[in-house]
PDB file of C-alpha atoms in Angstrom:
ATOM      1  CA  MET A   1     112.438   0.863  60.018  1.00 87.00           C
ATOM      2  CA  LYS A   2     109.756   1.964  62.474  1.00 95.00           C
ATOM      3  CA  LEU A   3     107.377   4.814  61.703  1.00 97.00           C
ATOM      4  CA  GLU A   4     105.263   6.070  64.594  1.00 98.00           C
ATOM      5  CA  ILE A   5     102.253   8.347  64.362  1.00 98.00           C
ATOM      6  CA  LYS A   6     101.173   9.717  67.731  1.00 98.00           C
ATOM      7  CA  ASN A   7      97.913  11.573  68.383  1.00 97.00           C
ATOM      8  CA  LEU A   8      98.019  13.029  64.877  1.00 98.00           C
ATOM      9  CA  THR A   9      95.287  15.625  64.366  1.00 98.00           C
ATOM     10  CA  LYS A  10      94.469  18.117  61.635  1.00 98.00           C
ATOM     11  CA  LYS A  11      91.902  20.876  62.007  1.00 97.00           C
ATOM     12  CA  TYR A  12      90.684  23.555  59.644  1.00 95.00           C
ATOM     13  CA  GLY A  13      88.982  26.056  61.905  1.00 95.00           C
ATOM     14  CA  ASN A  14      86.399  24.072  63.869  1.00 94.00           C
ATOM     15  CA  LYS A  15      86.434  21.174  61.418  1.00 95.00           C
ATOM     16  CA  VAL A  16      88.462  18.152  62.507  1.00 97.00           C
ATOM     17  CA  VAL A  17      89.706  16.292  59.424  1.00 97.00           C
ATOM     18  CA  ILE A  18      92.083  13.872  61.189  1.00 98.00           C
ATOM     19  CA  ASN A  19      91.246  13.030  64.775  1.00 97.00           C
ATOM     20  CA  GLN A  20      93.870  11.636  67.168  1.00 97.00           C
ATOM     21  CA  ILE A  21      95.269   8.865  64.971  1.00 97.00           C
ATOM     22  CA  ASN A  22      97.879   6.573  66.511  1.00 98.00           C
ATOM     23  CA  LEU A  23      99.842   4.047  64.473  1.00 97.00           C
ATOM     24  CA  GLU A  24     103.089   2.109  64.599  1.00 97.00           C
ATOM     25  CA  LEU A  25     104.202   0.893  61.189  1.00 97.00           C
ATOM     26  CA  LYS A  26     107.104  -1.358  60.216  1.00 95.00           C
ATOM     27  CA  GLU A  27     108.269  -2.763  56.885  1.00 94.00           C
ATOM     28  CA  GLY A  28     105.359  -3.881  54.725  1.00 94.00           C
ATOM     29  CA  VAL A  29     102.362  -2.647  52.757  1.00 95.00           C
ATOM     30  CA  TYR A  30      99.550  -0.810  54.518  1.00 96.00           C
ATOM     31  CA  GLY A  31      96.346  -0.238  52.574  1.00 95.00           C
ATOM     32  CA  LEU A  32      94.429   2.880  53.549  1.00 94.00           C
ATOM     33  CA  LEU A  33      90.730   2.253  53.047  1.00 92.00           C
ATOM     34  CA  GLY A  34      87.937   4.777  53.444  1.00 89.00           C
ATOM     35  CA  PRO A  35      85.257   6.698  51.547  1.00 87.00           C
ATOM     36  CA  ASN A  36      85.828  10.074  49.921  1.00 86.00           C
ATOM     37  CA  GLY A  37      86.257  12.716  52.602  1.00 89.00           C
ATOM     38  CA  ALA A  38      87.458  10.251  55.236  1.00 92.00           C
ATOM     39  CA  GLY A  39      90.793  12.081  55.618  1.00 95.00           C
ATOM     40  CA  LYS A  40      93.067   9.627  53.794  1.00 95.00           C
ATOM     41  CA  THR A  41      94.804  12.241  51.633  1.00 95.00           C
ATOM     42  CA  THR A  42      95.214  14.628  54.579  1.00 97.00           C
ATOM     43  CA  LEU A  43      96.837  11.882  56.642  1.00 97.00           C
ATOM     44  CA  MET A  44      99.192  10.954  53.816  1.00 97.00           C
ATOM     45  CA  ARG A  45     100.164  14.569  53.175  1.00 97.00           C
ATOM     46  CA  MET A  46     101.116  14.981  56.835  1.00 98.00           C
ATOM     47  CA  ILE A  47     103.248  11.832  56.746  1.00 98.00           C
ATOM     48  CA  ALA A  48     104.818  13.107  53.502  1.00 97.00           C
ATOM     49  CA  ASP A  49     105.756  16.357  55.284  1.00 96.00           C
ATOM     50  CA  VAL A  50     103.653  18.402  52.876  1.00 95.00           C
ATOM     51  CA  LEU A  51     101.076  19.408  55.481  1.00 97.00           C
ATOM     52  CA  LYS A  52     101.712  20.458  59.073  1.00 97.00           C
ATOM     53  CA  PRO A  53      99.664  18.674  61.772  1.00 97.00           C
ATOM     54  CA  THR A  54      97.591  20.717  64.196  1.00 98.00           C
ATOM     55  CA  GLU A  55      98.534  18.316  66.976  1.00 97.00           C
ATOM     56  CA  GLY A  56     100.600  15.163  67.409  1.00 97.00           C
ATOM     57  CA  GLU A  57     103.908  14.006  66.021  1.00 97.00           C
ATOM     58  CA  ILE A  58     105.544  11.648  63.540  1.00 98.00           C
ATOM     59  CA  LEU A  59     108.670   9.744  64.553  1.00 98.00           C
ATOM     60  CA  VAL A  60     111.193   7.538  62.756  1.00 97.00           C
ATOM     61  CA  GLU A  61     113.050   5.119  65.021  1.00 96.00           C
ATOM     62  CA  GLY A  62     111.869   7.231  67.955  1.00 96.00           C
ATOM     63  CA  ILE A  63     113.109  10.567  66.550  1.00 97.00           C
ATOM     64  CA  ASN A  64     110.656  13.341  65.703  1.00 97.00           C
ATOM     65  CA  LYS A  65     110.610  14.054  61.962  1.00 97.00           C
ATOM     66  CA  ASN A  66     111.027  17.782  62.681  1.00 96.00           C
ATOM     67  CA  LYS A  67     114.406  17.061  64.287  1.00 97.00           C
ATOM     68  CA  LEU A  68     115.406  14.868  61.363  1.00 96.00           C
ATOM     69  CA  ALA A  69     114.434  17.683  58.961  1.00 94.00           C
ATOM     70  CA  ALA A  70     116.093  17.060  55.556  1.00 93.00           C
ATOM     71  CA  ASP A  71     117.109  13.562  56.628  1.00 95.00           C
ATOM     72  CA  TYR A  72     113.432  12.688  57.005  1.00 96.00           C
ATOM     73  CA  ARG A  73     112.607  13.982  53.540  1.00 94.00           C
ATOM     74  CA  ASP A  74     115.459  11.874  52.149  1.00 94.00           C
ATOM     75  CA  LEU A  75     113.602   8.813  53.439  1.00 96.00           C
ATOM     76  CA  LEU A  76     110.398   9.728  51.618  1.00 97.00           C
ATOM     77  CA  GLY A  77     108.923   8.800  48.271  1.00 96.00           C
ATOM     78  CA  TYR A  78     105.562  10.418  47.549  1.00 96.00           C
ATOM     79  CA  LEU A  79     103.018  10.121  44.773  1.00 95.00           C
ATOM     80  CA  PRO A  80     100.177  12.609  45.329  1.00 94.00           C
ATOM     81  CA  GLN A  81      96.766  12.310  43.694  1.00 88.00           C
ATOM     82  CA  ASP A  82      97.558  15.176  41.359  1.00 86.00           C
ATOM     83  CA  ILE A  83     101.188  15.503  40.359  1.00 88.00           C
ATOM     84  CA  GLY A  84     102.270  18.585  38.445  1.00 87.00           C
ATOM     85  CA  TYR A  85     104.078  17.959  35.170  1.00 92.00           C
ATOM     86  CA  TYR A  86     105.809  20.257  32.718  1.00 92.00           C
ATOM     87  CA  ASP A  87     104.156  19.247  29.464  1.00 94.00           C
ATOM     88  CA  ASN A  88     107.236  20.208  27.414  1.00 96.00           C
ATOM     89  CA  PHE A  89     109.501  17.942  29.461  1.00 97.00           C
ATOM     90  CA  THR A  90     110.194  14.447  28.212  1.00 98.00           C
ATOM     91  CA  ALA A  91     109.866  11.554  30.661  1.00 97.00           C
ATOM     92  CA  GLN A  92     113.658  11.304  30.834  1.00 97.00           C
ATOM     93  CA  ARG A  93     114.089  15.035  31.461  1.00 97.00           C
ATOM     94  CA  PHE A  94     111.385  15.049  34.123  1.00 97.00           C
ATOM     95  CA  LEU A  95     113.002  12.226  36.088  1.00 97.00           C
ATOM     96  CA  GLU A  96     116.407  13.908  35.766  1.00 97.00           C
ATOM     97  CA  TYR A  97     114.869  17.134  37.071  1.00 96.00           C
ATOM     98  CA  VAL A  98     113.258  15.409  40.076  1.00 96.00           C
ATOM     99  CA  SER A  99     116.520  13.567  40.770  1.00 96.00           C
ATOM    100  CA  ALA A 100     118.360  16.885  40.891  1.00 95.00           C
ATOM    101  CA  LEU A 101     115.766  18.321  43.266  1.00 93.00           C
ATOM    102  CA  LYS A 102     116.274  15.325  45.534  1.00 93.00           C
ATOM    103  CA  GLY A 103     120.029  15.766  45.452  1.00 93.00           C
ATOM    104  CA  ILE A 104     120.747  12.406  43.829  1.00 95.00           C
ATOM    105  CA  ASP A 105     124.201  11.999  42.263  1.00 94.00           C
ATOM    106  CA  ARG A 106     123.902  12.392  38.477  1.00 94.00           C
ATOM    107  CA  ARG A 107     125.544   9.061  37.613  1.00 94.00           C
ATOM    108  CA  LYS A 108     123.455   7.170  40.144  1.00 95.00           C
ATOM    109  CA  ALA A 109     120.336   8.977  38.933  1.00 96.00           C
ATOM    110  CA  LYS A 110     121.017   7.994  35.316  1.00 95.00           C
ATOM    111  CA  LYS A 111     121.221   4.313  36.207  1.00 96.00           C
ATOM    112  CA  LYS A 112     118.160   4.469  38.467  1.00 96.00           C
ATOM    113  CA  ILE A 113     116.101   6.276  35.828  1.00 97.00           C
ATOM    114  CA  CYS A 114     116.855   3.548  33.289  1.00 97.00           C
ATOM    115  CA  GLU A 115     115.761   0.885  35.780  1.00 95.00           C
ATOM    116  CA  LEU A 116     112.541   2.686  36.688  1.00 95.00           C
ATOM    117  CA  LEU A 117     111.557   3.484  33.118  1.00 96.00           C
ATOM    118  CA  GLU A 118     111.829  -0.230  32.415  1.00 94.00           C
ATOM    119  CA  ILE A 119     109.784  -1.153  35.492  1.00 89.00           C
ATOM    120  CA  VAL A 120     106.927   1.192  34.546  1.00 91.00           C
ATOM    121  CA  ARG A 121     107.216   0.293  30.861  1.00 91.00           C
ATOM    122  CA  LEU A 122     108.071   3.766  29.594  1.00 95.00           C
ATOM    123  CA  THR A 123     111.534   3.125  28.152  1.00 97.00           C
ATOM    124  CA  GLU A 124     110.399   3.469  24.554  1.00 97.00           C
ATOM    125  CA  TYR A 125     108.612   6.730  25.426  1.00 97.00           C
ATOM    126  CA  LYS A 126     111.420   8.316  27.451  1.00 97.00           C
ATOM    127  CA  ASP A 127     112.036  11.017  24.810  1.00 97.00           C
ATOM    128  CA  LYS A 128     108.355  11.745  24.241  1.00 97.00           C
ATOM    129  CA  LYS A 129     106.917  14.945  25.720  1.00 97.00           C
ATOM    130  CA  ILE A 130     104.711  14.396  28.784  1.00 97.00           C
ATOM    131  CA  GLY A 131     101.999  16.621  27.312  1.00 96.00           C
ATOM    132  CA  ARG A 132     101.333  13.846  24.793  1.00 96.00           C
ATOM    133  CA  PHE A 133     101.100  11.104  27.441  1.00 95.00           C
ATOM    134  CA  SER A 134      97.845   9.360  28.312  1.00 90.00           C
ATOM    135  CA  GLY A 135      96.558   9.519  31.886  1.00 88.00           C
ATOM    136  CA  GLY A 136      97.863   6.021  32.564  1.00 88.00           C
ATOM    137  CA  MET A 137     101.319   6.874  31.228  1.00 92.00           C
ATOM    138  CA  LYS A 138     101.480   9.956  33.448  1.00 93.00           C
ATOM    139  CA  GLN A 139     100.507   7.836  36.438  1.00 90.00           C
ATOM    140  CA  ARG A 140     103.266   5.345  35.639  1.00 91.00           C
ATOM    141  CA  LEU A 141     105.747   8.208  35.399  1.00 95.00           C
ATOM    142  CA  GLY A 142     104.542   9.436  38.780  1.00 94.00           C
ATOM    143  CA  ILE A 143     105.182   6.010  40.280  1.00 92.00           C
ATOM    144  CA  ALA A 144     108.706   6.096  38.833  1.00 94.00           C
ATOM    145  CA  GLN A 145     109.509   9.512  40.346  1.00 96.00           C
ATOM    146  CA  SER A 146     108.345   8.351  43.789  1.00 95.00           C
ATOM    147  CA  LEU A 147     110.961   5.572  43.697  1.00 95.00           C
ATOM    148  CA  LEU A 148     113.942   7.630  42.470  1.00 96.00           C
ATOM    149  CA  ASN A 149     115.674   7.991  45.837  1.00 95.00           C
ATOM    150  CA  ASN A 150     115.013   4.384  46.896  1.00 94.00           C
ATOM    151  CA  PRO A 151     112.777   5.635  49.734  1.00 96.00           C
ATOM    152  CA  LYS A 152     112.349   3.808  53.015  1.00 96.00           C
ATOM    153  CA  ILE A 153     108.887   5.349  53.439  1.00 97.00           C
ATOM    154  CA  LEU A 154     106.783   5.219  50.284  1.00 96.00           C
ATOM    155  CA  ILE A 155     103.446   7.065  50.239  1.00 97.00           C
ATOM    156  CA  LEU A 156     101.124   6.442  47.298  1.00 95.00           C
ATOM    157  CA  ASP A 157      97.808   8.264  46.984  1.00 93.00           C
ATOM    158  CA  GLU A 158      95.547   6.556  44.409  1.00 89.00           C
ATOM    159  CA  PRO A 159      98.572   5.101  42.562  1.00 89.00           C
ATOM    160  CA  THR A 160      96.550   2.930  40.167  1.00 85.00           C
ATOM    161  CA  ALA A 161      94.234   5.675  38.928  1.00 81.00           C
ATOM    162  CA  GLY A 162      94.247   5.606  35.134  1.00 80.00           C
ATOM    163  CA  LEU A 163      96.015   2.255  34.875  1.00 83.00           C
ATOM    164  CA  ASP A 164      94.463  -0.552  32.868  1.00 86.00           C
ATOM    165  CA  PRO A 165      93.994  -4.009  34.495  1.00 86.00           C
ATOM    166  CA  ASN A 166      97.322  -5.356  33.204  1.00 85.00           C
ATOM    167  CA  GLU A 167      99.192  -2.269  34.415  1.00 84.00           C
ATOM    168  CA  ARG A 168      97.531  -2.590  37.842  1.00 85.00           C
ATOM    169  CA  ILE A 169      98.713  -6.188  38.134  1.00 86.00           C
ATOM    170  CA  ARG A 170     102.255  -5.158  37.190  1.00 82.00           C
ATOM    171  CA  PHE A 171     102.149  -2.304  39.710  1.00 83.00           C
ATOM    172  CA  LYS A 172     100.971  -4.632  42.499  1.00 85.00           C
ATOM    173  CA  ASN A 173     103.814  -7.018  41.738  1.00 84.00           C
ATOM    174  CA  VAL A 174     106.351  -4.165  41.894  1.00 84.00           C
ATOM    175  CA  ILE A 175     105.001  -2.962  45.246  1.00 86.00           C
ATOM    176  CA  SER A 176     105.017  -6.477  46.691  1.00 85.00           C
ATOM    177  CA  ASP A 177     108.622  -6.894  45.610  1.00 82.00           C
ATOM    178  CA  ILE A 178     109.963  -3.601  46.993  1.00 82.00           C
ATOM    179  CA  SER A 179     108.030  -3.670  50.288  1.00 85.00           C
ATOM    180  CA  LYS A 180     110.443  -6.078  51.972  1.00 83.00           C
ATOM    181  CA  ASP A 181     112.642  -3.335  53.411  1.00 87.00           C
ATOM    182  CA  ARG A 182     110.403  -0.277  53.489  1.00 94.00           C
ATOM    183  CA  VAL A 183     107.112   1.070  54.797  1.00 96.00           C
ATOM    184  CA  VAL A 184     104.574   1.417  51.991  1.00 96.00           C
ATOM    185  CA  ILE A 185     101.327   3.302  52.611  1.00 97.00           C
ATOM    186  CA  LEU A 186      98.847   3.385  49.779  1.00 94.00           C
ATOM    187  CA  SER A 187      95.250   4.411  49.335  1.00 91.00           C
ATOM    188  CA  THR A 188      92.972   3.457  46.492  1.00 81.00           C
ATOM    189  CA  HIS A 189      89.284   3.346  45.657  1.00 74.00           C
ATOM    190  CA  ILE A 190      89.912   0.078  43.803  1.00 77.00           C
ATOM    191  CA  VAL A 191      89.569  -2.319  46.722  1.00 84.00           C
ATOM    192  CA  SER A 192      91.022  -5.298  44.863  1.00 81.00           C
ATOM    193  CA  ASP A 193      94.306  -3.402  44.459  1.00 81.00           C
ATOM    194  CA  ILE A 194      95.085  -3.767  48.157  1.00 86.00           C
ATOM    195  CA  GLU A 195      93.237  -6.970  48.993  1.00 83.00           C
ATOM    196  CA  PHE A 196      96.115  -9.238  47.984  1.00 83.00           C
ATOM    197  CA  ILE A 197      99.215  -7.093  48.553  1.00 88.00           C
ATOM    198  CA  ALA A 198      98.501  -5.281  51.837  1.00 93.00           C
ATOM    199  CA  ASN A 199      99.936  -6.803  54.995  1.00 94.00           C
ATOM    200  CA  GLU A 200      97.395  -4.778  56.918  1.00 96.00           C
ATOM    201  CA  ILE A 201      94.362  -2.652  56.141  1.00 95.00           C
ATOM    202  CA  LEU A 202      93.789   0.660  57.938  1.00 96.00           C
ATOM    203  CA  ILE A 203      90.120   1.616  57.841  1.00 94.00           C
ATOM    204  CA  ILE A 204      89.471   5.342  58.262  1.00 94.00           C
ATOM    205  CA  LYS A 205      86.109   7.038  58.604  1.00 93.00           C
ATOM    206  CA  GLU A 206      85.472  10.697  59.418  1.00 94.00           C
ATOM    207  CA  GLY A 207      89.116  11.208  60.342  1.00 96.00           C
ATOM    208  CA  ARG A 208      89.270   8.352  62.840  1.00 96.00           C
ATOM    209  CA  LEU A 209      90.981   4.988  62.647  1.00 96.00           C
ATOM    210  CA  LEU A 210      88.165   2.419  62.887  1.00 94.00           C
ATOM    211  CA  GLN A 211      90.018  -0.807  62.271  1.00 92.00           C
ATOM    212  CA  ARG A 212      93.525  -2.105  61.765  1.00 95.00           C
ATOM    213  CA  ALA A 213      93.795  -5.728  60.717  1.00 95.00           C
ATOM    214  CA  LYS A 214      95.081  -8.166  58.146  1.00 95.00           C
ATOM    215  CA  PRO A 215      92.770  -8.530  55.115  1.00 92.00           C
ATOM    216  CA  LEU A 216      91.818 -12.079  56.122  1.00 93.00           C
ATOM    217  CA  GLU A 217      90.966 -10.955  59.647  1.00 95.00           C
ATOM    218  CA  LEU A 218      88.688  -8.223  58.307  1.00 93.00           C
ATOM    219  CA  THR A 219      86.847 -10.564  55.968  1.00 93.00           C
ATOM    220  CA  CYS A 220      86.521 -13.232  58.675  1.00 95.00           C
ATOM    221  CA  LYS A 221      84.772 -10.673  60.886  1.00 93.00           C
ATOM    222  CA  LEU A 222      82.051 -10.518  58.234  1.00 94.00           C
ATOM    223  CA  SER A 223      81.357 -14.260  58.304  1.00 96.00           C
ATOM    224  CA  GLY A 224      77.615 -14.745  58.540  1.00 96.00           C
ATOM    225  CA  LYS A 225      76.960 -11.216  57.241  1.00 96.00           C
ATOM    226  CA  VAL A 226      77.128 -11.808  53.468  1.00 97.00           C
ATOM    227  CA  TRP A 227      74.435 -13.628  51.500  1.00 96.00           C
ATOM    228  CA  ALA A 228      73.356 -14.485  47.981  1.00 97.00           C
ATOM    229  CA  LEU A 229      69.661 -14.293  47.219  1.00 96.00           C
ATOM    230  CA  GLU A 230      67.694 -15.009  44.072  1.00 95.00           C
ATOM    231  CA  VAL A 231      65.024 -12.391  43.408  1.00 95.00           C
ATOM    232  CA  THR A 232      62.528 -11.506  40.730  1.00 92.00           C
ATOM    233  CA  GLU A 233      62.609  -8.322  38.690  1.00 91.00           C
ATOM    234  CA  SER A 234      59.666  -6.968  40.676  1.00 91.00           C
ATOM    235  CA  GLU A 235      61.460  -7.658  44.000  1.00 92.00           C
ATOM    236  CA  LEU A 236      64.748  -6.049  42.965  1.00 93.00           C
ATOM    237  CA  HIS A 237      63.843  -2.428  43.708  1.00 91.00           C
ATOM    238  CA  ASP A 238      62.556  -3.313  47.183  1.00 92.00           C
ATOM    239  CA  ILE A 239      65.702  -5.329  47.965  1.00 93.00           C
ATOM    240  CA  ASN A 240      67.894  -2.433  46.802  1.00 90.00           C
ATOM    241  CA  SER A 241      66.102   0.010  49.070  1.00 90.00           C
ATOM    242  CA  LYS A 242      66.160  -2.231  52.164  1.00 92.00           C
ATOM    243  CA  TYR A 243      69.621  -3.781  52.050  1.00 93.00           C
ATOM    244  CA  LYS A 244      73.256  -3.053  51.204  1.00 93.00           C
ATOM    245  CA  VAL A 245      73.556  -4.696  47.802  1.00 94.00           C
ATOM    246  CA  ALA A 246      77.143  -5.309  46.689  1.00 92.00           C
ATOM    247  CA  ASN A 247      76.421  -7.113  43.457  1.00 91.00           C
ATOM    248  CA  ILE A 248      73.578  -7.817  41.032  1.00 94.00           C
ATOM    249  CA  CYS A 249      74.111 -10.736  38.686  1.00 93.00           C
ATOM    250  CA  ARG A 250      71.703 -11.478  35.833  1.00 92.00           C
ATOM    251  CA  GLU A 251      71.988 -14.852  34.172  1.00 89.00           C
ATOM    252  CA  ASN A 252      69.387 -16.155  31.741  1.00 83.00           C
ATOM    253  CA  ASN A 253      66.100 -15.361  33.469  1.00 84.00           C
ATOM    254  CA  SER A 254      67.399 -15.285  37.036  1.00 91.00           C
ATOM    255  CA  ILE A 255      68.700 -12.414  39.179  1.00 95.00           C
ATOM    256  CA  THR A 256      71.062 -13.031  42.099  1.00 96.00           C
ATOM    257  CA  VAL A 257      71.936 -10.248  44.516  1.00 96.00           C
ATOM    258  CA  ARG A 258      74.814 -10.172  46.993  1.00 97.00           C
ATOM    259  CA  ILE A 259      73.703  -8.622  50.282  1.00 96.00           C
ATOM    260  CA  VAL A 260      75.856  -7.388  53.175  1.00 96.00           C
ATOM    261  CA  GLY A 261      74.388  -6.716  56.624  1.00 94.00           C
ATOM    262  CA  ASP A 262      73.889  -7.864  60.195  1.00 94.00           C
ATOM    263  CA  LYS A 263      70.601  -9.667  59.567  1.00 93.00           C
ATOM    264  CA  LYS A 264      69.826 -12.446  57.133  1.00 95.00           C
ATOM    265  CA  PRO A 265      67.383 -11.094  54.507  1.00 93.00           C
ATOM    266  CA  ASN A 266      65.148 -14.199  54.581  1.00 93.00           C
ATOM    267  CA  GLU A 267      65.279 -17.964  54.956  1.00 94.00           C
ATOM    268  CA  TYR A 268      66.177 -18.473  51.293  1.00 93.00           C
ATOM    269  CA  ALA A 269      69.375 -16.411  51.444  1.00 96.00           C
ATOM    270  CA  LYS A 270      72.598 -18.461  51.226  1.00 96.00           C
ATOM    271  CA  ASP A 271      75.810 -17.691  53.100  1.00 96.00           C
ATOM    272  CA  GLU A 272      78.627 -16.301  50.948  1.00 97.00           C
ATOM    273  CA  LYS A 273      82.360 -15.984  51.630  1.00 95.00           C
ATOM    274  CA  PRO A 274      83.107 -12.300  52.410  1.00 95.00           C
ATOM    275  CA  ASN A 275      85.687 -10.281  50.480  1.00 92.00           C
ATOM    276  CA  LEU A 276      87.233  -6.856  51.042  1.00 91.00           C
ATOM    277  CA  GLN A 277      84.625  -5.186  48.838  1.00 90.00           C
ATOM    278  CA  ASP A 278      82.007  -6.458  51.290  1.00 93.00           C
ATOM    279  CA  VAL A 279      84.038  -4.965  54.153  1.00 92.00           C
ATOM    280  CA  PHE A 280      84.030  -1.575  52.421  1.00 90.00           C
ATOM    281  CA  LEU A 281      80.269  -1.710  51.937  1.00 91.00           C
ATOM    282  CA  TYR A 282      79.645  -2.883  55.502  1.00 92.00           C
ATOM    283  CA  TYR A 283      81.632  -0.096  57.163  1.00 89.00           C
ATOM    284  CA  PHE A 284      80.859   2.771  54.831  1.00 86.00           C
ATOM    285  CA  ASN A 285      77.447   1.928  53.362  1.00 75.00           C
ATOM    286  CA  GLU A 286      78.821   3.016  49.992  1.00 56.00           C
ATOM    287  CA  LYS A 287      76.919   1.905  46.905  1.00 47.00           C
ATOM    288  CA  VAL A 288      79.772   0.219  45.072  1.00 44.00           C
ATOM    289  CA  GLN A 289      77.673  -2.315  43.200  1.00 41.00           C
ATOM    290  CA  ASP A 290      78.932  -4.478  40.382  1.00 45.00           C
ATOM    291  CA  VAL A 291      76.478  -5.687  37.774  1.00 41.00           C
ATOM    292  CA  CYS A 292      77.255  -8.855  35.834  1.00 43.00           C
TER     293      CYS A 292
END
């Protein structure tokens, strides 16, 4: 399976949301990383055939998706950020309804629904109305519907939103397992969700593709740009205002800050091993601090 994105552009009036993006994707997991407003959702909606590009084209095995038409949509599985549910439907009824919309044979759909309900741990709730589901349960149901037609191109927009840590681990394991023979594109604001399952990271900023690399390659590029520094309470505010601080750790009477940047803060700062959270902070200057 080869998915090609050529000169893909989306404009709203004079505003360019996606700007000449070119990608060639094969089987594997691609993590889409970028701040809010970077254009991630717009890009995914165009790949999912929900939104029409202003310019450019999308091809599968060299054939334009517009020529493939319904055959292209048969290849797709899509989980949008906000999926519409009928609150009076049960989980079982909802998946049966989506299966019918996708033209899946009823007997095959029944078997697949049973498998997916088990995977997302909703079997015991299959006859419960969706209106009574928690946010995490709805998200798990959304993941299930995206997999109903065994898609070769799976597009997941913030798939772990609302999931607890254990559910996120289970989800990551499922994605790793099913990515062997399909293209999986997923975006998330939880950086750790893609750090260990993505074959490659696609960094997008202001509608442009900034970087495309394996997670290890991205973190290696930040070698010598991440430090740990012990500071006093009185120094903390000044450090916060001058540097990109990824983490503040208080232990007993000491405060250690994790700093990301091109210049070493001072001679007392110690080199730290970079992670993907540091990459996010470095490229986007987003204040995504953790306090421990």
